[in-house]
Short mmCIF file of C-alpha atoms and ligand atoms in Angstrom, two decimals:
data_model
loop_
_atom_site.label_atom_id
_atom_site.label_comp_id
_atom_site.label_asym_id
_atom_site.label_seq_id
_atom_site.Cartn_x
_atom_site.Cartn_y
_atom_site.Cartn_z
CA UNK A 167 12.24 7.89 -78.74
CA UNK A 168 11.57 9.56 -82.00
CA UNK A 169 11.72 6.27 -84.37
CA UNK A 170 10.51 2.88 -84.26
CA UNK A 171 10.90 -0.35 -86.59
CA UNK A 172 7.28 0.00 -88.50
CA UNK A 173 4.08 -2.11 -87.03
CA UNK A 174 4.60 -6.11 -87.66
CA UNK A 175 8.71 -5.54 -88.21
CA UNK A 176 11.24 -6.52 -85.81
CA UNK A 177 15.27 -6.15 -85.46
CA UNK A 178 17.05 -9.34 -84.71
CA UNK A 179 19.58 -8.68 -82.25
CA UNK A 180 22.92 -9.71 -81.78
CA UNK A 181 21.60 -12.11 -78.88
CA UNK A 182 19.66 -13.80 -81.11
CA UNK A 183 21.03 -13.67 -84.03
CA UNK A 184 23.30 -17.17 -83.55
CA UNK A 185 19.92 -18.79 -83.01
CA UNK A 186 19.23 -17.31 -86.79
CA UNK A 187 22.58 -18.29 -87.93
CA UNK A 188 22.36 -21.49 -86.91
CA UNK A 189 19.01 -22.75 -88.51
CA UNK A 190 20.40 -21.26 -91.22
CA UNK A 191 23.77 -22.91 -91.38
CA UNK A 192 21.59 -26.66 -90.62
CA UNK A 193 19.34 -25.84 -93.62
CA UNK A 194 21.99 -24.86 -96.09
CA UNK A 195 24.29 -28.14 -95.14
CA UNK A 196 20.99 -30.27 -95.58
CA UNK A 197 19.56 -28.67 -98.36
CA UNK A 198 22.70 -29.26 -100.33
CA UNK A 199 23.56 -32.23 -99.70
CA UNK A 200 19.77 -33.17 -101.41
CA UNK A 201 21.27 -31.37 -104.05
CA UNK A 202 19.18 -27.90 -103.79
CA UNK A 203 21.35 -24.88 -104.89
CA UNK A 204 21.13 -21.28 -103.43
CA UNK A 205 19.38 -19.11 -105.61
CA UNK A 206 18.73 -15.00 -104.63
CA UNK A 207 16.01 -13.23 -106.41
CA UNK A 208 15.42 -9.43 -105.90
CA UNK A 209 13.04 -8.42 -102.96
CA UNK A 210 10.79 -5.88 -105.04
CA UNK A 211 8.96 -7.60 -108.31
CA UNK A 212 5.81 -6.59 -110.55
CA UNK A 213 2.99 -6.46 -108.83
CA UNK A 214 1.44 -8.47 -111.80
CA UNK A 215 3.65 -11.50 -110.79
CA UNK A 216 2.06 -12.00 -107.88
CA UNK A 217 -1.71 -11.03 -108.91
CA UNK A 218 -1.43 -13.74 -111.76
CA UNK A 219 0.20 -16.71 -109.40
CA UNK A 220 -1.07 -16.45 -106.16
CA UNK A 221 -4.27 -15.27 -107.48
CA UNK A 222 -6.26 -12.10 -107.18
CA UNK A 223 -9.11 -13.28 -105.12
CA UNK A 224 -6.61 -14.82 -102.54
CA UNK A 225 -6.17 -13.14 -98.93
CA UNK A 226 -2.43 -12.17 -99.64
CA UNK A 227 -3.32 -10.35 -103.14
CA UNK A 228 -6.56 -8.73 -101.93
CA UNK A 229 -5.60 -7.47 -98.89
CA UNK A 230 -2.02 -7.75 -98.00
CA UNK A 231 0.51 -6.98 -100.49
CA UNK A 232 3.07 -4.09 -100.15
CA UNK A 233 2.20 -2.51 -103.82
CA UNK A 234 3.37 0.73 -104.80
CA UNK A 235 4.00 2.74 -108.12
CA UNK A 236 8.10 2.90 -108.58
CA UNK A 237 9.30 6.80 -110.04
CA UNK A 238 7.95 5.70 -113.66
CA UNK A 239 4.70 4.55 -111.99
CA UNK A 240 5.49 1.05 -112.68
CA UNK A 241 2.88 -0.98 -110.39
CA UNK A 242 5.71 -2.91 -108.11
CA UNK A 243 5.22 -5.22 -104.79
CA UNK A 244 7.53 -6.46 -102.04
CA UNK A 245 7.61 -9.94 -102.62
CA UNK A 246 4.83 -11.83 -100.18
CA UNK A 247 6.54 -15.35 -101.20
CA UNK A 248 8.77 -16.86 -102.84
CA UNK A 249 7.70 -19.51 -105.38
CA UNK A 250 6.37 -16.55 -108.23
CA UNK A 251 9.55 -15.24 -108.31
CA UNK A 252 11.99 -18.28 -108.37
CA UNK A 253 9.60 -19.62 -111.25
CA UNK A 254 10.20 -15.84 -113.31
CA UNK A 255 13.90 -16.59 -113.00
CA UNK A 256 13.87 -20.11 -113.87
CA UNK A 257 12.04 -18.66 -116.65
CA UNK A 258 13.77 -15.75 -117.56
CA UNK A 259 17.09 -17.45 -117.18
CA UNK A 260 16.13 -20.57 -119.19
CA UNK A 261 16.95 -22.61 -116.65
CA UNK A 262 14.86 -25.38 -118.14
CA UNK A 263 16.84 -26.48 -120.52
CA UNK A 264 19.52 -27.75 -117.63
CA UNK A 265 18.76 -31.44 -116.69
CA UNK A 266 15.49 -31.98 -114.55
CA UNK A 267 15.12 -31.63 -111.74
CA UNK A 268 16.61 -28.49 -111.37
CA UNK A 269 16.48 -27.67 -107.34
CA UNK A 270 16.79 -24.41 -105.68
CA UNK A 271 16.46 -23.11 -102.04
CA UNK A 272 16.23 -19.57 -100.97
CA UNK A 273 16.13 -17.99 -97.36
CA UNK A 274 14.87 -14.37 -96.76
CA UNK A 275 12.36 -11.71 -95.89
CA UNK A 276 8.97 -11.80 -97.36
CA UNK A 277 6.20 -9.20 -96.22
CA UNK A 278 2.79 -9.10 -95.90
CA UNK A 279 0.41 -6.84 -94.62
CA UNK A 280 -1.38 -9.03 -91.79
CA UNK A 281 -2.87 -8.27 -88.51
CA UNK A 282 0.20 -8.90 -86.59
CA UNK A 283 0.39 -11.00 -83.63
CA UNK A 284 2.16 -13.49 -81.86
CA UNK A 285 4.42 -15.73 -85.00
CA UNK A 286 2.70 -13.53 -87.55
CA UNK A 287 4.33 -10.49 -89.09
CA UNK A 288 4.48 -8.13 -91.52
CA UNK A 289 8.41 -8.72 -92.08
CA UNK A 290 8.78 -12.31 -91.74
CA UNK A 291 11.70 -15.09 -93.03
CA UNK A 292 11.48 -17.81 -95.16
CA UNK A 293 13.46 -21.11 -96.23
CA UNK A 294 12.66 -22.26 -99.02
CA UNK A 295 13.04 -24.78 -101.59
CA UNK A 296 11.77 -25.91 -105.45
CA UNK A 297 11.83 -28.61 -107.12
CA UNK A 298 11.34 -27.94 -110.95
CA UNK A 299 10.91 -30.98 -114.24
CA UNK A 300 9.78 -34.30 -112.60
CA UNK A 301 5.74 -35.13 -111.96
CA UNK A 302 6.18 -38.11 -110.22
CA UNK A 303 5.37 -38.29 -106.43
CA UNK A 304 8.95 -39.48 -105.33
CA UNK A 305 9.63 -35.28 -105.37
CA UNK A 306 6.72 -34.57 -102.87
CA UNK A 307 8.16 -37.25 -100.94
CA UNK A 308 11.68 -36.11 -101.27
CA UNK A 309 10.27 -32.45 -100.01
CA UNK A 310 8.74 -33.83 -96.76
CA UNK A 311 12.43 -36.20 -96.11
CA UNK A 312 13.81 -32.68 -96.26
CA UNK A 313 11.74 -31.32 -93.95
CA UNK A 314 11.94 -33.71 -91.49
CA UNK A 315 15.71 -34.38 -91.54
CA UNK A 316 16.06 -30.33 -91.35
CA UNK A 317 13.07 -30.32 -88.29
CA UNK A 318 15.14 -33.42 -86.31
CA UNK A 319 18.97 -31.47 -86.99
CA UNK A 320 17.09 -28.45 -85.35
CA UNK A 321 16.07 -31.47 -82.31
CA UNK A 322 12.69 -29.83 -83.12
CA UNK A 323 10.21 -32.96 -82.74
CA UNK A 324 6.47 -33.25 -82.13
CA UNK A 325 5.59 -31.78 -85.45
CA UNK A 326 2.42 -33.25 -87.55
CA UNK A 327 2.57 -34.05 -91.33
CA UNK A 328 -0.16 -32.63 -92.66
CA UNK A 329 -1.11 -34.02 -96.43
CA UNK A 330 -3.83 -33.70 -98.97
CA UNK A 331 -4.50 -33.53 -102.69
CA UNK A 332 -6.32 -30.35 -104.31
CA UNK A 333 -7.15 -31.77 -107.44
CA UNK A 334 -6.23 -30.83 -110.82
CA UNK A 335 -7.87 -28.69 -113.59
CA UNK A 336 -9.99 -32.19 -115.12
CA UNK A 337 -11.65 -32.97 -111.61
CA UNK A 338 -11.04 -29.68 -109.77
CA UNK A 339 -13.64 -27.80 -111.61
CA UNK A 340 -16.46 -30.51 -110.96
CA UNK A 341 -16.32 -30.62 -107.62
CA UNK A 342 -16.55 -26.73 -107.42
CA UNK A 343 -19.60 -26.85 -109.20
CA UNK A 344 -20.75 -29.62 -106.12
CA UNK A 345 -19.02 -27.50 -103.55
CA UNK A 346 -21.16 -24.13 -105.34
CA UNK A 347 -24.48 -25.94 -105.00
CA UNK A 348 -23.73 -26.59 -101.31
CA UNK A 349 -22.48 -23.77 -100.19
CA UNK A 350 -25.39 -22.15 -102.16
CA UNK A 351 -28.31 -23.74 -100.23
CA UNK A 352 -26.81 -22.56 -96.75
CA UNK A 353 -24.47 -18.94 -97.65
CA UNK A 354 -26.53 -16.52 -95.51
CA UNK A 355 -26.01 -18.67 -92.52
CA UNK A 356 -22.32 -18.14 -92.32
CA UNK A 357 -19.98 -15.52 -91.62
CA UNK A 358 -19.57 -11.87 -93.12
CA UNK A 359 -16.05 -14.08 -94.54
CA UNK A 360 -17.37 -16.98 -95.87
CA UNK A 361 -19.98 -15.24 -98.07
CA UNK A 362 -17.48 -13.29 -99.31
CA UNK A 363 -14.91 -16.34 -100.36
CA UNK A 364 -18.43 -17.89 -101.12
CA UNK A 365 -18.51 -15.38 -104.45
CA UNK A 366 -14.56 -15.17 -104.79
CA UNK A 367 -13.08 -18.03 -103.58
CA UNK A 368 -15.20 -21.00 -102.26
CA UNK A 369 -12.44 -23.00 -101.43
CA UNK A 370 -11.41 -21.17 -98.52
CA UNK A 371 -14.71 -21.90 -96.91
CA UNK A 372 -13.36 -25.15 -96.06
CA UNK A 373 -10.69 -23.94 -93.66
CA UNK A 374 -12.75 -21.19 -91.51
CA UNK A 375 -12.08 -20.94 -88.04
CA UNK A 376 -15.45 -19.52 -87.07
CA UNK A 377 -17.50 -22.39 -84.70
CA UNK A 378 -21.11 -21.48 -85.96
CA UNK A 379 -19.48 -22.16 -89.54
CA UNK A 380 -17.43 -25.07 -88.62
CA UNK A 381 -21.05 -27.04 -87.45
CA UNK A 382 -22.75 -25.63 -90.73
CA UNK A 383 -20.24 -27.05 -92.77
CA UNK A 384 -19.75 -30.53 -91.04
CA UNK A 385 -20.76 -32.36 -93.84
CA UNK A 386 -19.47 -30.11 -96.70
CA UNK A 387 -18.04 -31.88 -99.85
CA UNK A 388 -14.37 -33.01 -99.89
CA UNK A 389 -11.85 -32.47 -103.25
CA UNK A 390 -10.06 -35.71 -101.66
CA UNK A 391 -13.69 -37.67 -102.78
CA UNK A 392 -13.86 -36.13 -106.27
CA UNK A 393 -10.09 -36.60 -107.41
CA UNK A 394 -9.45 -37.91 -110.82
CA UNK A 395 -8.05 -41.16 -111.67
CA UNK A 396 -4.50 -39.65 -112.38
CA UNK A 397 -4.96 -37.69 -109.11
CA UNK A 398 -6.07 -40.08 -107.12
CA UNK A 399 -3.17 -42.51 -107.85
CA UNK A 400 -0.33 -39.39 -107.56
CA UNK A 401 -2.38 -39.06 -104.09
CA UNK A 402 -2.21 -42.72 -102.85
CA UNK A 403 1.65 -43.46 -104.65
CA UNK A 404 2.63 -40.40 -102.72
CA UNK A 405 1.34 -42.10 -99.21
CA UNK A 406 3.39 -45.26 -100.52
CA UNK A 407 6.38 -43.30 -100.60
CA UNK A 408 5.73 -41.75 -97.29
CA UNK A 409 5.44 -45.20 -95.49
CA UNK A 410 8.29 -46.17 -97.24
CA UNK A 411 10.41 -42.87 -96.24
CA UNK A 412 9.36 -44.04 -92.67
CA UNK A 413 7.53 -40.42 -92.34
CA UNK A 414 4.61 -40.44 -90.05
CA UNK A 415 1.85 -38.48 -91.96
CA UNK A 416 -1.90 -37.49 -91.33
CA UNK A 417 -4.53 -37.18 -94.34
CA UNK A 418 -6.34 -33.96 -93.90
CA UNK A 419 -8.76 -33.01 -96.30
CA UNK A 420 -9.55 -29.95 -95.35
CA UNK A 421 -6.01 -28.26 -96.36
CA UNK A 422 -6.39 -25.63 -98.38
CA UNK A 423 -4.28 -23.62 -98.75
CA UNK A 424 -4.04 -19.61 -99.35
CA UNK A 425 -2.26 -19.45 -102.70
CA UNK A 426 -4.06 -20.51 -106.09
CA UNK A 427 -1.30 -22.09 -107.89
CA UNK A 428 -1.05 -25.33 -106.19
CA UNK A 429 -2.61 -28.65 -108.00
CA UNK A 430 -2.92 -31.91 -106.36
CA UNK A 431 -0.34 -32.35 -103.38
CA UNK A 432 -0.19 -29.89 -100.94
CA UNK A 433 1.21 -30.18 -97.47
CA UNK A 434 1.53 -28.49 -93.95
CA UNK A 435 3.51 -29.11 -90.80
CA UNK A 436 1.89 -28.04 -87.85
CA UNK A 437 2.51 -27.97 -84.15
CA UNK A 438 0.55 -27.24 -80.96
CA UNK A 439 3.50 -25.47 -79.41
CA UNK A 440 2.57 -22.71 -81.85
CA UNK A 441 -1.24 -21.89 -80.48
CA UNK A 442 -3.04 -20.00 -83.51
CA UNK A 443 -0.37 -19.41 -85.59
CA UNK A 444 0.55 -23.47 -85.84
CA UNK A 445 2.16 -23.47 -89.60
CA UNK A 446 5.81 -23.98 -89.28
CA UNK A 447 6.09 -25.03 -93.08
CA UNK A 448 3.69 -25.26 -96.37
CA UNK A 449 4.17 -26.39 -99.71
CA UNK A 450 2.77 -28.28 -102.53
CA UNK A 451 2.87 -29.47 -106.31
CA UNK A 452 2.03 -26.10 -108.68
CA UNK A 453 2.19 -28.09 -111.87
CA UNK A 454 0.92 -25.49 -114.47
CA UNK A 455 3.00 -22.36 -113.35
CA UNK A 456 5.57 -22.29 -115.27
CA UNK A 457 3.53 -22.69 -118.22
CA UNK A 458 0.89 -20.03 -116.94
CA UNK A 459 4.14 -17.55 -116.67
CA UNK A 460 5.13 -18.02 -120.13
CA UNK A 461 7.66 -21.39 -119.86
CA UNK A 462 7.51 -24.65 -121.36
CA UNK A 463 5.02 -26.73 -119.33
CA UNK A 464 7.21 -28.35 -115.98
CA UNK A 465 6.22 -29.96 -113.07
CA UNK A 466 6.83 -28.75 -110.16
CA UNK A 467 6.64 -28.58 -106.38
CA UNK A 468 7.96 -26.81 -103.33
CA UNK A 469 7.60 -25.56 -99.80
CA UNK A 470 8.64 -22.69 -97.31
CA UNK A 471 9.49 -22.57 -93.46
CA UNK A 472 8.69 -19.55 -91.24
CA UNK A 473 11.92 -18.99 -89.55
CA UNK A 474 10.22 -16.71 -87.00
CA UNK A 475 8.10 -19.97 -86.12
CA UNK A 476 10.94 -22.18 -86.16
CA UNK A 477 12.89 -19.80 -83.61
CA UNK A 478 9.95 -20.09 -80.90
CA UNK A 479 9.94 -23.79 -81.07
CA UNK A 480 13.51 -24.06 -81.34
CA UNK A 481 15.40 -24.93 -77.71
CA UNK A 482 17.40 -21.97 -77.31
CA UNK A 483 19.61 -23.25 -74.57
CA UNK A 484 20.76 -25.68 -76.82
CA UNK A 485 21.90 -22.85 -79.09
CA UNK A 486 23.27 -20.71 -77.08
CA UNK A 487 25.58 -23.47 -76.10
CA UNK A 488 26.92 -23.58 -79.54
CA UNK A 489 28.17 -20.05 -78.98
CA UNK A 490 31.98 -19.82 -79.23
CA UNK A 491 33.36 -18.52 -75.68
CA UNK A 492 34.88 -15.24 -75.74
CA UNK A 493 38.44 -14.63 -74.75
CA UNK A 494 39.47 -11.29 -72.75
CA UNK A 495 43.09 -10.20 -73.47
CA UNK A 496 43.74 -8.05 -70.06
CA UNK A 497 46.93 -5.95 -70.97
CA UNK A 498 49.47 -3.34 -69.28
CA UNK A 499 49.70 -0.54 -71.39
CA UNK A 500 50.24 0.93 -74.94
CA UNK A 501 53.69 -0.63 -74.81
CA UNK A 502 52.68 -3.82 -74.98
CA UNK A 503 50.62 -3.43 -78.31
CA UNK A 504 52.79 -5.16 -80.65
CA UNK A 505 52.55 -8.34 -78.15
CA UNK A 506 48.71 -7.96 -77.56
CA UNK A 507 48.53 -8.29 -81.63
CA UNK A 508 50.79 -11.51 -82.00
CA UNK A 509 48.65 -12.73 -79.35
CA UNK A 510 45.41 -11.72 -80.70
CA UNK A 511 46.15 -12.94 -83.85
CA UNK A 512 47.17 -16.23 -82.94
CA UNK A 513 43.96 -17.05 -80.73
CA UNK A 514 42.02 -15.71 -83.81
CA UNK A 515 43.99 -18.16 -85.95
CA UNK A 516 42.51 -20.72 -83.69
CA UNK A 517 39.07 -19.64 -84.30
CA UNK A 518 38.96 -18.31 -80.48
CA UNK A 519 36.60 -14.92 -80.43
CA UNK A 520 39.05 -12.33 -78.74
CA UNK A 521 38.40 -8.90 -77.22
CA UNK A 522 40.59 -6.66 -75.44
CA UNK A 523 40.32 -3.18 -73.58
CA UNK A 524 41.22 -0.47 -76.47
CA UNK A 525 41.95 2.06 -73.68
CA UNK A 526 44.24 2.30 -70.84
CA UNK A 527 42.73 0.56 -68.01
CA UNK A 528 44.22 -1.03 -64.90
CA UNK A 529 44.44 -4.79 -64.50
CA UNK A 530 41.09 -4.58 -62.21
CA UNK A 531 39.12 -2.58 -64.68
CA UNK A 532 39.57 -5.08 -67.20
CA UNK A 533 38.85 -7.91 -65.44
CA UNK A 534 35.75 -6.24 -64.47
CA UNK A 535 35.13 -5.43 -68.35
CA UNK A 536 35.77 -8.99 -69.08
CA UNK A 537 33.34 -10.01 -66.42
CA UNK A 538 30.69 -7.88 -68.16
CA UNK A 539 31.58 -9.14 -71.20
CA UNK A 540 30.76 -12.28 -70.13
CA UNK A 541 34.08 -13.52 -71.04
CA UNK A 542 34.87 -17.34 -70.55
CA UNK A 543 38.80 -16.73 -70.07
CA UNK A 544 41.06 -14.01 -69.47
CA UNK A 545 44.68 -13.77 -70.31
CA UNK A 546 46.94 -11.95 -68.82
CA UNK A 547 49.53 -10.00 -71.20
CA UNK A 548 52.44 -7.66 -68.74
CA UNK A 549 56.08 -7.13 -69.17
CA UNK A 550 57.05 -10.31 -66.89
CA UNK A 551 54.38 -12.74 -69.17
CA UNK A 552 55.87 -11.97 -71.92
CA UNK A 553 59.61 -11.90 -70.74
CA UNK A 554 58.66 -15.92 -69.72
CA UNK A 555 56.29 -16.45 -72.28
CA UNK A 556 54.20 -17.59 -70.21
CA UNK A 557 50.98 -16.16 -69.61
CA UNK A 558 48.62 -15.59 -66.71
CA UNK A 559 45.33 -17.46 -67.11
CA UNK A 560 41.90 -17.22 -65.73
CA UNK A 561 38.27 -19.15 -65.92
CA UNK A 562 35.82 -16.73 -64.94
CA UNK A 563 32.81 -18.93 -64.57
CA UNK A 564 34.98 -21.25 -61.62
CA UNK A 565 38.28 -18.66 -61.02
CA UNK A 566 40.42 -21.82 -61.49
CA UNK A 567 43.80 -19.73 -62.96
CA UNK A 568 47.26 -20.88 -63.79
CA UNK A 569 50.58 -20.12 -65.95
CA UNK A 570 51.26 -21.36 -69.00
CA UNK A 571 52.80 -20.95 -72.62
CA UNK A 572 50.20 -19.81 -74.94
CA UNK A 573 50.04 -23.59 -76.53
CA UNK A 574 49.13 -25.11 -73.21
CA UNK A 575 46.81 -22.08 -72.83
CA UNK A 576 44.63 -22.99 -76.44
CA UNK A 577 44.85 -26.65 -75.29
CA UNK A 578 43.71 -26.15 -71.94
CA UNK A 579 40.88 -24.13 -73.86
CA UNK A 580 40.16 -26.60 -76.46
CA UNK A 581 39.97 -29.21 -74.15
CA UNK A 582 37.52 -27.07 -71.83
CA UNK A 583 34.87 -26.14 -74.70
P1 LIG B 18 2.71 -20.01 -97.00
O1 LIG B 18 1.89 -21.07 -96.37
O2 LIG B 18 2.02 -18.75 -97.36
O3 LIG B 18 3.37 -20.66 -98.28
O4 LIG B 18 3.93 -19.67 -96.06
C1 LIG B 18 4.82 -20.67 -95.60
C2 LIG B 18 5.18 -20.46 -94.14
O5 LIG B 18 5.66 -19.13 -93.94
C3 LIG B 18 4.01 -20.57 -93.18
O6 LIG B 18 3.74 -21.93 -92.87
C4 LIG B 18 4.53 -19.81 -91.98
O7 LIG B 18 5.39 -20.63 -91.20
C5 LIG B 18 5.33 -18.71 -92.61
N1 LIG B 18 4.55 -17.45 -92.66
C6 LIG B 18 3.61 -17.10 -93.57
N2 LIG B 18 3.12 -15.87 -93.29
C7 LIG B 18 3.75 -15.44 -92.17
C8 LIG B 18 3.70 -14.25 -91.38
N3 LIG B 18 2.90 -13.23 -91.70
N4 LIG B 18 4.51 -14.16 -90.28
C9 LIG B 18 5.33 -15.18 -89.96
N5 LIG B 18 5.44 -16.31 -90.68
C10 LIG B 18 4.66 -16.46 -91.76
C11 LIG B 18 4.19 -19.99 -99.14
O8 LIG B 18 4.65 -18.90 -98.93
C12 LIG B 18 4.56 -20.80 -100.37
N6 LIG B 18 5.42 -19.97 -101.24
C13 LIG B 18 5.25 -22.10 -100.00
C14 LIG B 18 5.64 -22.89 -101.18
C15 LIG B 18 6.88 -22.97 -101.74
N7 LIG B 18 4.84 -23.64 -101.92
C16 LIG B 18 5.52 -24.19 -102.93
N8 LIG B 18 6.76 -23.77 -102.84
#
């Protein structure tokens, strides 16, 4: 084979593609109905956007952005995420000066340039949603509702809500300096990683994987015990609302996150059915980023799914049940065409998927076809069916057959789906 997809990109095939369709179709009709609209944003951006947001000492920046000079050697990037650029076209578009809270969702391909392996990608999906104009912690709340609701339409359960509060700009900056000092005293005892975020990013100390690490850092020094008053209160209404909501939560200080614009609230939902890879969803408040990009200072908050995630944990069975059955239209002949049509037509009226043998085969050939096919039901259109109007019938999974009028037939079908 002379070409394949690229390293960390996959096709989604036909046979999997109603699995796709239908987390898709469950997250529109629940998005909407908490009043998030669809908005589309183009897949390429300035690089810049992306630099200044998610931050320039951050994994995705440093290492794993798609960034290339366009033909006028404009510095441009395949979008990693997509907060930066639904806060651009709130932005851009003014959409601020509609009634708060203005509420978008957004599902699509975002790439990265990671190690790839198993539920990570270079090519991946996201859902998404934002929530722009209101500070209060009722939104946060609202966010993880949505999530849940969405997870339990999917029948996707086990899932841990994962909550903590970064800080904001007033207390965030103290307990760096504590964090600095600490990390200080013991930097040449962790890994070649951690010395490195130790310069860049010492936040992202708190999440490493590595065991040595982990034991040096037992006792390192929390944001969740440094947060402001304001913070602190956002932090504990926010668990009010939770209990209230009836959502089952876990405080864990030690979130993170990768991105930089994210102040106080952030969020994870995590699985074990996952193994490394356990994210299914992330999100958080990211207060000062619409200011930071140029727009009157707004609130705001958001999250995204990993549909590739989502797929794995998903019950496909269940799915593929949803599948509509396929009906094979067995004919005699070119002369029957016009009659193959009407017939055609009015299955496809009643939403039945038909197919049909576009060639002249005999009556076995295209049962075997339809048997391939994997065809649920076969009709039978020859001279004498249609002199009678009444067709031959067939269930392939059982053989049970019969004769009927086309009604009877789309009954007997409806009744059997
Ligand atoms: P994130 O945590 O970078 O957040 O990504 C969200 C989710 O996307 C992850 O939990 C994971 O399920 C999925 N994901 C990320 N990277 C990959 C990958 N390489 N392969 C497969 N799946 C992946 C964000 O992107 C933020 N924009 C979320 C947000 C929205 N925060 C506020 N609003």
């Amino acid at each position: 084979m002379k070409y394949s997809a690229l390293r960390g990109m996959k096709d989604i095939l036909p046979d999997e593609i109603n699995i796709w369709q239908h987390i898709e179709e469950k997250a529109r009709e629940i998005f909407e109905i908490f009043n998030f609209r669809e908005i589309r944003t183009p897949i390429l951006e300035q690089a810049e956007l992306f630099l200044r947001s998610i931050g320039e000492d951050t994994d995705i920046v440093e290492k794993e952005m798609y960034v290339f000079n366009d033909k006028k050697g404009r510095k441009v990037a395949l979008r990693p995420e997509g907060t930066a650029s639904v806060v651009r076209a709130y932005i851009q578009n003014s959409l601020f000066n509609a009634p708060s809270p203005q509420k978008f969702y957004y599902i699509g391909p975002m790439f990265r340039y990671e190690r790839p392996q198993k539920g990570r990608f270079r090519q991946f999906h996201q859902i998404g949603v934002e929530s722009f104009g209101v500070s209060s912690p009722e939104v946060e709340a609202e966010l993880l509702l949505l999530l849940k609701k969405f997870f339990e339409s999917l029948k996707i359960v086990e899932l841990s809500f994962e909550i903590n509060s970064i800080g904001c700009k007033i207390c965030r900056p103290l307990y760096k300096e504590g964090l600095y000092k600490f990390l200080g005293e013991r930097v040449s005892n962790l890994c070649f990683d951690c010395q490195r975020r130790f310069k860049k990013n010492p936040l992202r100390v708190i999440d490493c994987k590595v065991p040595s690490c982990r034991e040096i850092l037992s006792d390192i020094p929390l944001m969740i015990d440094f947060l402001c008053e304001n913070c602190r209160k956002h932090f504990s209404d926010f668990q009010k609302k939770l209990e209230l909501y009836e959502i089952p939560y876990k405080v864990n200080p030690k979130i993170v996150r990768g991105l930089d614009y994210y102040t106080g609230t952030v969020f994870e939902v995590t699985t074990h059915a996952l193994g490394a890879q356990n994210a299914v969803a992330a999100g958080g408040r990211y207060d000062e980023l619409v200011e930071l990009f140029g727009g009157p200072s707004t609130p705001a908050a958001g999250f995204a799914i990993g549909i590739e995630r989502l797929v794995e944990l998903l019950d496909k069975k269940l799915v593929l049940q949803l599948q509509k059955p396929l009906i094979f239209l067995a004919h005699a002949g070119e002369a029957l065409e016009r009659e193959v049509l009407n017939l055609s037509s009015r299955l496809r009226d009643n939403s039945f998927i038909v197919e049909r043998a576009y060639e002249n085969l005999s009556l076995k050939a295209q049962l075997k076809r339809a048997d391939r096919l994997k065809a649920k039901w076969v009709i039978i259109v020859g001279e004498e069916e249609i002199k009678k109007s009444l067709y031959k019938w067939k269930k392939m999974s059982d053989g049970t057959q019969g004769e009927a009028t086309l009604d009877e037939i789309i009954s007997i079908m409806k009744e059997q789906e």
